[in-house]
């Protein structure tokens, strides 16, 4: 098993933004964000997980 690496800055920003938008959509009633809160949060987590798993991301 390889050791995790830190993701690139843009990967981290994209993952964090998706996660924050998903959380906002869950707790605040914003039509677009509330409809896609779970997929946004899941996408953010997957992007961050992929960024730490693969060195080139």
PDB file of N, CA, C and O in Angstrom:
ATOM      1  N   UNK A   1       0.844  -1.170   0.000  1.00  0.00           N
ATOM      2  CA  UNK A   1       0.000   0.000   0.000  1.00  0.00           C
ATOM      3  C   UNK A   1       0.894   1.239   0.000  1.00  0.00           C
ATOM      4  O   UNK A   1       1.843   1.332   0.756  1.00  0.00           O
ATOM      5  N   UNK A   2       0.582   2.166  -0.877  1.00  0.00           N
ATOM      6  CA  UNK A   2       1.388   3.384  -0.961  1.00  0.00           C
ATOM      7  C   UNK A   2       0.941   4.394   0.093  1.00  0.00           C
ATOM      8  O   UNK A   2      -0.186   4.372   0.571  1.00  0.00           O
ATOM      9  N   UNK A   3       1.850   5.283   0.420  1.00  0.00           N
ATOM     10  CA  UNK A   3       1.514   6.297   1.410  1.00  0.00           C
ATOM     11  C   UNK A   3       0.712   7.413   0.748  1.00  0.00           C
ATOM     12  O   UNK A   3       0.940   7.749  -0.407  1.00  0.00           O
ATOM     13  N   UNK A   4      -0.240   7.982   1.474  1.00  0.00           N
ATOM     14  CA  UNK A   4      -1.031   9.069   0.899  1.00  0.00           C
ATOM     15  C   UNK A   4      -0.171  10.306   0.648  1.00  0.00           C
ATOM     16  O   UNK A   4       0.773  10.579   1.382  1.00  0.00           O
ATOM     17  N   UNK A   5      -0.515  11.026  -0.397  1.00  0.00           N
ATOM     18  CA  UNK A   5       0.194  12.261  -0.702  1.00  0.00           C
ATOM     19  C   UNK A   5      -0.776  13.433  -0.602  1.00  0.00           C
ATOM     20  O   UNK A   5      -1.989  13.250  -0.689  1.00  0.00           O
ATOM     21  N   UNK A   6      -0.242  14.604  -0.419  1.00  0.00           N
ATOM     22  CA  UNK A   6      -1.124  15.765  -0.340  1.00  0.00           C
ATOM     23  C   UNK A   6      -1.609  16.112  -1.748  1.00  0.00           C
ATOM     24  O   UNK A   6      -0.851  16.056  -2.707  1.00  0.00           O
ATOM     25  N   UNK A   7      -2.894  16.456  -1.878  1.00  0.00           N
ATOM     26  CA  UNK A   7      -3.419  16.790  -3.205  1.00  0.00           C
ATOM     27  C   UNK A   7      -2.894  18.145  -3.668  1.00  0.00           C
ATOM     28  O   UNK A   7      -2.447  18.963  -2.868  1.00  0.00           O
ATOM     29  N   UNK A   8      -2.962  18.369  -4.966  1.00  0.00           N
ATOM     30  CA  UNK A   8      -2.582  19.677  -5.498  1.00  0.00           C
ATOM     31  C   UNK A   8      -3.576  20.717  -4.988  1.00  0.00           C
ATOM     32  O   UNK A   8      -4.689  20.388  -4.573  1.00  0.00           O
ATOM     33  N   UNK A   9      -3.171  21.956  -5.033  1.00  0.00           N
ATOM     34  CA  UNK A   9      -4.000  23.031  -4.483  1.00  0.00           C
ATOM     35  C   UNK A   9      -5.349  23.129  -5.188  1.00  0.00           C
ATOM     36  O   UNK A   9      -6.382  23.288  -4.541  1.00  0.00           O
ATOM     37  N   UNK A  10      -5.377  23.013  -6.518  1.00  0.00           N
ATOM     38  CA  UNK A  10      -6.640  23.137  -7.254  1.00  0.00           C
ATOM     39  C   UNK A  10      -7.570  21.965  -6.933  1.00  0.00           C
ATOM     40  O   UNK A  10      -8.779  22.143  -6.822  1.00  0.00           O
ATOM     41  N   UNK A  11      -7.020  20.769  -6.756  1.00  0.00           N
ATOM     42  CA  UNK A  11      -7.835  19.608  -6.385  1.00  0.00           C
ATOM     43  C   UNK A  11      -8.455  19.817  -5.011  1.00  0.00           C
ATOM     44  O   UNK A  11      -9.635  19.532  -4.801  1.00  0.00           O
ATOM     45  N   UNK A  12      -7.671  20.347  -4.089  1.00  0.00           N
ATOM     46  CA  UNK A  12      -8.154  20.596  -2.742  1.00  0.00           C
ATOM     47  C   UNK A  12      -9.244  21.664  -2.748  1.00  0.00           C
ATOM     48  O   UNK A  12     -10.259  21.522  -2.066  1.00  0.00           O
ATOM     49  N   UNK A  13      -9.065  22.712  -3.540  1.00  0.00           N
ATOM     50  CA  UNK A  13     -10.053  23.787  -3.607  1.00  0.00           C
ATOM     51  C   UNK A  13     -11.361  23.289  -4.217  1.00  0.00           C
ATOM     52  O   UNK A  13     -12.452  23.613  -3.719  1.00  0.00           O
ATOM     53  N   UNK A  14     -11.293  22.477  -5.265  1.00  0.00           N
ATOM     54  CA  UNK A  14     -12.505  21.939  -5.891  1.00  0.00           C
ATOM     55  C   UNK A  14     -13.245  21.027  -4.922  1.00  0.00           C
ATOM     56  O   UNK A  14     -14.466  21.126  -4.764  1.00  0.00           O
ATOM     57  N   UNK A  15     -12.531  20.140  -4.262  1.00  0.00           N
ATOM     58  CA  UNK A  15     -13.164  19.232  -3.303  1.00  0.00           C
ATOM     59  C   UNK A  15     -13.782  19.978  -2.131  1.00  0.00           C
ATOM     60  O   UNK A  15     -14.897  19.687  -1.703  1.00  0.00           O
ATOM     61  N   UNK A  16     -13.066  20.949  -1.611  1.00  0.00           N
ATOM     62  CA  UNK A  16     -13.570  21.732  -0.488  1.00  0.00           C
ATOM     63  C   UNK A  16     -14.785  22.557  -0.885  1.00  0.00           C
ATOM     64  O   UNK A  16     -15.773  22.632  -0.138  1.00  0.00           O
ATOM     65  N   UNK A  17     -14.758  23.157  -2.068  1.00  0.00           N
ATOM     66  CA  UNK A  17     -15.894  23.955  -2.543  1.00  0.00           C
ATOM     67  C   UNK A  17     -17.131  23.089  -2.725  1.00  0.00           C
ATOM     68  O   UNK A  17     -18.234  23.479  -2.308  1.00  0.00           O
ATOM     69  N   UNK A  18     -16.979  21.927  -3.325  1.00  0.00           N
ATOM     70  CA  UNK A  18     -18.125  21.026  -3.495  1.00  0.00           C
ATOM     71  C   UNK A  18     -18.685  20.603  -2.138  1.00  0.00           C
ATOM     72  O   UNK A  18     -19.904  20.567  -1.947  1.00  0.00           O
ATOM     73  N   UNK A  19     -17.810  20.290  -1.200  1.00  0.00           N
ATOM     74  CA  UNK A  19     -18.262  19.888   0.124  1.00  0.00           C
ATOM     75  C   UNK A  19     -18.982  21.000   0.859  1.00  0.00           C
ATOM     76  O   UNK A  19     -20.034  20.780   1.471  1.00  0.00           O
ATOM     77  N   UNK A  20     -18.461  22.211   0.795  1.00  0.00           N
ATOM     78  CA  UNK A  20     -19.098  23.345   1.472  1.00  0.00           C
ATOM     79  C   UNK A  20     -20.453  23.654   0.839  1.00  0.00           C
ATOM     80  O   UNK A  20     -21.441  23.914   1.544  1.00  0.00           O
ATOM     81  N   UNK A  21     -20.523  23.615  -0.493  1.00  0.00           N
ATOM     82  CA  UNK A  21     -21.806  23.856  -1.158  1.00  0.00           C
ATOM     83  C   UNK A  21     -22.827  22.773  -0.798  1.00  0.00           C
ATOM     84  O   UNK A  21     -24.016  23.056  -0.642  1.00  0.00           O
ATOM     85  N   UNK A  22     -22.371  21.533  -0.660  1.00  0.00           N
ATOM     86  CA  UNK A  22     -23.271  20.459  -0.248  1.00  0.00           C
ATOM     87  C   UNK A  22     -23.798  20.650   1.161  1.00  0.00           C
ATOM     88  O   UNK A  22     -24.970  20.419   1.446  1.00  0.00           O
ATOM     89  N   UNK A  23     -22.943  21.107   2.064  1.00  0.00           N
ATOM     90  CA  UNK A  23     -23.371  21.365   3.444  1.00  0.00           C
ATOM     91  C   UNK A  23     -24.338  22.543   3.497  1.00  0.00           C
ATOM     92  O   UNK A  23     -25.364  22.491   4.189  1.00  0.00           O
ATOM     93  N   UNK A  24     -24.027  23.607   2.760  1.00  0.00           N
ATOM     94  CA  UNK A  24     -24.932  24.760   2.719  1.00  0.00           C
ATOM     95  C   UNK A  24     -26.281  24.352   2.148  1.00  0.00           C
ATOM     96  O   UNK A  24     -27.328  24.756   2.662  1.00  0.00           O
ATOM     97  N   UNK A  25     -26.271  23.550   1.104  1.00  0.00           N
ATOM     98  CA  UNK A  25     -27.527  23.082   0.505  1.00  0.00           C
ATOM     99  C   UNK A  25     -28.341  22.217   1.437  1.00  0.00           C
ATOM    100  O   UNK A  25     -29.572  22.170   1.339  1.00  0.00           O
ATOM    101  N   UNK A  26     -27.699  21.535   2.348  1.00  0.00           N
ATOM    102  CA  UNK A  26     -28.424  20.690   3.293  1.00  0.00           C
ATOM    103  C   UNK A  26     -29.088  21.504   4.396  1.00  0.00           C
ATOM    104  O   UNK A  26     -30.228  21.239   4.770  1.00  0.00           O
ATOM    105  N   UNK A  27     -28.383  22.502   4.908  1.00  0.00           N
ATOM    106  CA  UNK A  27     -28.883  23.249   6.058  1.00  0.00           C
ATOM    107  C   UNK A  27     -29.659  24.513   5.692  1.00  0.00           C
ATOM    108  O   UNK A  27     -30.479  24.973   6.480  1.00  0.00           O
ATOM    109  N   UNK A  28     -29.394  25.100   4.549  1.00  0.00           N
ATOM    110  CA  UNK A  28     -30.109  26.300   4.120  1.00  0.00           C
ATOM    111  C   UNK A  28     -30.946  25.942   2.894  1.00  0.00           C
ATOM    112  O   UNK A  28     -30.534  25.127   2.066  1.00  0.00           O
ATOM    113  N   UNK A  29     -32.099  26.540   2.778  1.00  0.00           N
ATOM    114  CA  UNK A  29     -32.960  26.216   1.637  1.00  0.00           C
ATOM    115  C   UNK A  29     -32.600  27.102   0.450  1.00  0.00           C
ATOM    116  O   UNK A  29     -33.095  28.216   0.308  1.00  0.00           O
ATOM    117  N   UNK A  30     -31.696  26.584  -0.372  1.00  0.00           N
ATOM    118  CA  UNK A  30     -31.333  27.215  -1.641  1.00  0.00           C
ATOM    119  C   UNK A  30     -31.735  26.199  -2.700  1.00  0.00           C
ATOM    120  O   UNK A  30     -31.264  25.070  -2.686  1.00  0.00           O
ATOM    121  N   UNK A  31     -32.625  26.603  -3.606  1.00  0.00           N
ATOM    122  CA  UNK A  31     -33.246  25.639  -4.518  1.00  0.00           C
ATOM    123  C   UNK A  31     -32.242  24.739  -5.235  1.00  0.00           C
ATOM    124  O   UNK A  31     -32.350  23.515  -5.195  1.00  0.00           O
ATOM    125  N   UNK A  32     -31.259  25.323  -5.885  1.00  0.00           N
ATOM    126  CA  UNK A  32     -30.304  24.519  -6.660  1.00  0.00           C
ATOM    127  C   UNK A  32     -29.433  23.678  -5.737  1.00  0.00           C
ATOM    128  O   UNK A  32     -29.217  22.488  -5.986  1.00  0.00           O
ATOM    129  N   UNK A  33     -28.934  24.276  -4.666  1.00  0.00           N
ATOM    130  CA  UNK A  33     -28.042  23.546  -3.769  1.00  0.00           C
ATOM    131  C   UNK A  33     -28.784  22.487  -2.963  1.00  0.00           C
ATOM    132  O   UNK A  33     -28.250  21.414  -2.694  1.00  0.00           O
ATOM    133  N   UNK A  34     -30.005  22.774  -2.560  1.00  0.00           N
ATOM    134  CA  UNK A  34     -30.764  21.806  -1.762  1.00  0.00           C
ATOM    135  C   UNK A  34     -31.091  20.556  -2.568  1.00  0.00           C
ATOM    136  O   UNK A  34     -31.135  19.453  -2.031  1.00  0.00           O
ATOM    137  N   UNK A  35     -31.324  20.743  -3.858  1.00  0.00           N
ATOM    138  CA  UNK A  35     -31.642  19.601  -4.714  1.00  0.00           C
ATOM    139  C   UNK A  35     -30.445  18.680  -4.903  1.00  0.00           C
ATOM    140  O   UNK A  35     -30.589  17.467  -5.009  1.00  0.00           O
ATOM    141  N   UNK A  36     -29.238  19.257  -4.935  1.00  0.00           N
ATOM    142  CA  UNK A  36     -28.030  18.484  -5.210  1.00  0.00           C
ATOM    143  C   UNK A  36     -27.066  18.453  -4.029  1.00  0.00           C
ATOM    144  O   UNK A  36     -25.862  18.293  -4.224  1.00  0.00           O
ATOM    145  N   UNK A  37     -27.545  18.574  -2.816  1.00  0.00           N
ATOM    146  CA  UNK A  37     -26.637  18.650  -1.666  1.00  0.00           C
ATOM    147  C   UNK A  37     -25.863  17.349  -1.458  1.00  0.00           C
ATOM    148  O   UNK A  37     -24.652  17.379  -1.224  1.00  0.00           O
ATOM    149  N   UNK A  38     -26.542  16.214  -1.539  1.00  0.00           N
ATOM    150  CA  UNK A  38     -25.842  14.945  -1.333  1.00  0.00           C
ATOM    151  C   UNK A  38     -24.824  14.658  -2.438  1.00  0.00           C
ATOM    152  O   UNK A  38     -23.683  14.303  -2.133  1.00  0.00           O
ATOM    153  N   UNK A  39     -25.186  14.809  -3.732  1.00  0.00           N
ATOM    154  CA  UNK A  39     -24.163  14.576  -4.770  1.00  0.00           C
ATOM    155  C   UNK A  39     -22.984  15.545  -4.673  1.00  0.00           C
ATOM    156  O   UNK A  39     -21.847  15.158  -4.956  1.00  0.00           O
ATOM    157  N   UNK A  40     -23.228  16.794  -4.277  1.00  0.00           N
ATOM    158  CA  UNK A  40     -22.124  17.746  -4.117  1.00  0.00           C
ATOM    159  C   UNK A  40     -21.182  17.309  -3.000  1.00  0.00           C
ATOM    160  O   UNK A  40     -19.962  17.358  -3.148  1.00  0.00           O
ATOM    161  N   UNK A  41     -21.749  16.895  -1.889  1.00  0.00           N
ATOM    162  CA  UNK A  41     -20.933  16.457  -0.764  1.00  0.00           C
ATOM    163  C   UNK A  41     -20.154  15.188  -1.122  1.00  0.00           C
ATOM    164  O   UNK A  41     -18.969  15.063  -0.805  1.00  0.00           O
ATOM    165  N   UNK A  42     -20.793  14.270  -1.800  1.00  0.00           N
ATOM    166  CA  UNK A  42     -20.139  13.034  -2.224  1.00  0.00           C
ATOM    167  C   UNK A  42     -19.025  13.326  -3.234  1.00  0.00           C
ATOM    168  O   UNK A  42     -17.938  12.750  -3.149  1.00  0.00           O
ATOM    169  N   UNK A  43     -19.275  14.220  -4.169  1.00  0.00           N
ATOM    170  CA  UNK A  43     -18.264  14.594  -5.154  1.00  0.00           C
ATOM    171  C   UNK A  43     -17.047  15.227  -4.478  1.00  0.00           C
ATOM    172  O   UNK A  43     -15.907  14.918  -4.821  1.00  0.00           O
ATOM    173  N   UNK A  44     -17.296  16.096  -3.517  1.00  0.00           N
ATOM    174  CA  UNK A  44     -16.199  16.716  -2.785  1.00  0.00           C
ATOM    175  C   UNK A  44     -15.343  15.691  -2.067  1.00  0.00           C
ATOM    176  O   UNK A  44     -14.115  15.759  -2.092  1.00  0.00           O
ATOM    177  N   UNK A  45     -15.994  14.722  -1.436  1.00  0.00           N
ATOM    178  CA  UNK A  45     -15.260  13.677  -0.732  1.00  0.00           C
ATOM    179  C   UNK A  45     -14.455  12.821  -1.706  1.00  0.00           C
ATOM    180  O   UNK A  45     -13.285  12.497  -1.444  1.00  0.00           O
ATOM    181  N   UNK A  46     -15.043  12.457  -2.833  1.00  0.00           N
ATOM    182  CA  UNK A  46     -14.357  11.618  -3.815  1.00  0.00           C
ATOM    183  C   UNK A  46     -13.156  12.353  -4.411  1.00  0.00           C
ATOM    184  O   UNK A  46     -12.083  11.761  -4.586  1.00  0.00           O
ATOM    185  N   UNK A  47     -13.316  13.644  -4.699  1.00  0.00           N
ATOM    186  CA  UNK A  47     -12.209  14.432  -5.248  1.00  0.00           C
ATOM    187  C   UNK A  47     -11.062  14.499  -4.247  1.00  0.00           C
ATOM    188  O   UNK A  47      -9.892  14.323  -4.599  1.00  0.00           O
ATOM    189  N   UNK A  48     -11.373  14.745  -2.979  1.00  0.00           N
ATOM    190  CA  UNK A  48     -10.322  14.802  -1.967  1.00  0.00           C
ATOM    191  C   UNK A  48      -9.669  13.436  -1.746  1.00  0.00           C
ATOM    192  O   UNK A  48      -8.452  13.347  -1.573  1.00  0.00           O
ATOM    193  N   UNK A  49     -10.461  12.386  -1.765  1.00  0.00           N
ATOM    194  CA  UNK A  49      -9.901  11.041  -1.599  1.00  0.00           C
ATOM    195  C   UNK A  49      -9.008  10.671  -2.785  1.00  0.00           C
ATOM    196  O   UNK A  49      -7.927  10.102  -2.606  1.00  0.00           O
ATOM    197  N   UNK A  50      -9.448  11.007  -3.991  1.00  0.00           N
ATOM    198  CA  UNK A  50      -8.629  10.720  -5.175  1.00  0.00           C
ATOM    199  C   UNK A  50      -7.358  11.559  -5.172  1.00  0.00           C
ATOM    200  O   UNK A  50      -6.299  11.095  -5.589  1.00  0.00           O
ATOM    201  N   UNK A  51      -7.451  12.782  -4.695  1.00  0.00           N
ATOM    202  CA  UNK A  51      -6.285  13.654  -4.641  1.00  0.00           C
ATOM    203  C   UNK A  51      -5.217  13.151  -3.688  1.00  0.00           C
ATOM    204  O   UNK A  51      -4.026  13.364  -3.908  1.00  0.00           O
ATOM    205  N   UNK A  52      -5.620  12.494  -2.612  1.00  0.00           N
ATOM    206  CA  UNK A  52      -4.632  11.947  -1.687  1.00  0.00           C
ATOM    207  C   UNK A  52      -4.143  10.566  -2.122  1.00  0.00           C
ATOM    208  O   UNK A  52      -3.064  10.155  -1.720  1.00  0.00           O
ATOM    209  N   UNK A  53      -4.918   9.877  -2.941  1.00  0.00           N
ATOM    210  CA  UNK A  53      -4.531   8.541  -3.388  1.00  0.00           C
ATOM    211  C   UNK A  53      -3.572   8.597  -4.563  1.00  0.00           C
ATOM    212  O   UNK A  53      -2.571   7.867  -4.591  1.00  0.00           O
ATOM    213  N   UNK A  54      -3.859   9.421  -5.524  1.00  0.00           N
ATOM    214  CA  UNK A  54      -3.048   9.523  -6.739  1.00  0.00           C
ATOM    215  C   UNK A  54      -2.151  10.747  -6.663  1.00  0.00           C
ATOM    216  O   UNK A  54      -2.613  11.851  -6.390  1.00  0.00           O
ATOM    217  N   UNK A  55      -0.892  10.553  -6.946  1.00  0.00           N
ATOM    218  CA  UNK A  55       0.090  11.621  -6.795  1.00  0.00           C
ATOM    219  C   UNK A  55      -0.064  12.725  -7.832  1.00  0.00           C
ATOM    220  O   UNK A  55       0.268  13.867  -7.598  1.00  0.00           O
ATOM    221  N   UNK A  56      -0.575  12.419  -9.008  1.00  0.00           N
ATOM    222  CA  UNK A  56      -0.666  13.385 -10.098  1.00  0.00           C
ATOM    223  C   UNK A  56      -1.904  14.285 -10.025  1.00  0.00           C
ATOM    224  O   UNK A  56      -2.022  15.213 -10.813  1.00  0.00           O
ATOM    225  N   UNK A  57      -2.839  14.022  -9.139  1.00  0.00           N
ATOM    226  CA  UNK A  57      -4.072  14.829  -9.068  1.00  0.00           C
ATOM    227  C   UNK A  57      -3.905  16.024  -8.187  1.00  0.00           C
ATOM    228  O   UNK A  57      -3.563  16.148  -7.162  1.00  0.00           O
TER     229      UNK A  57
END
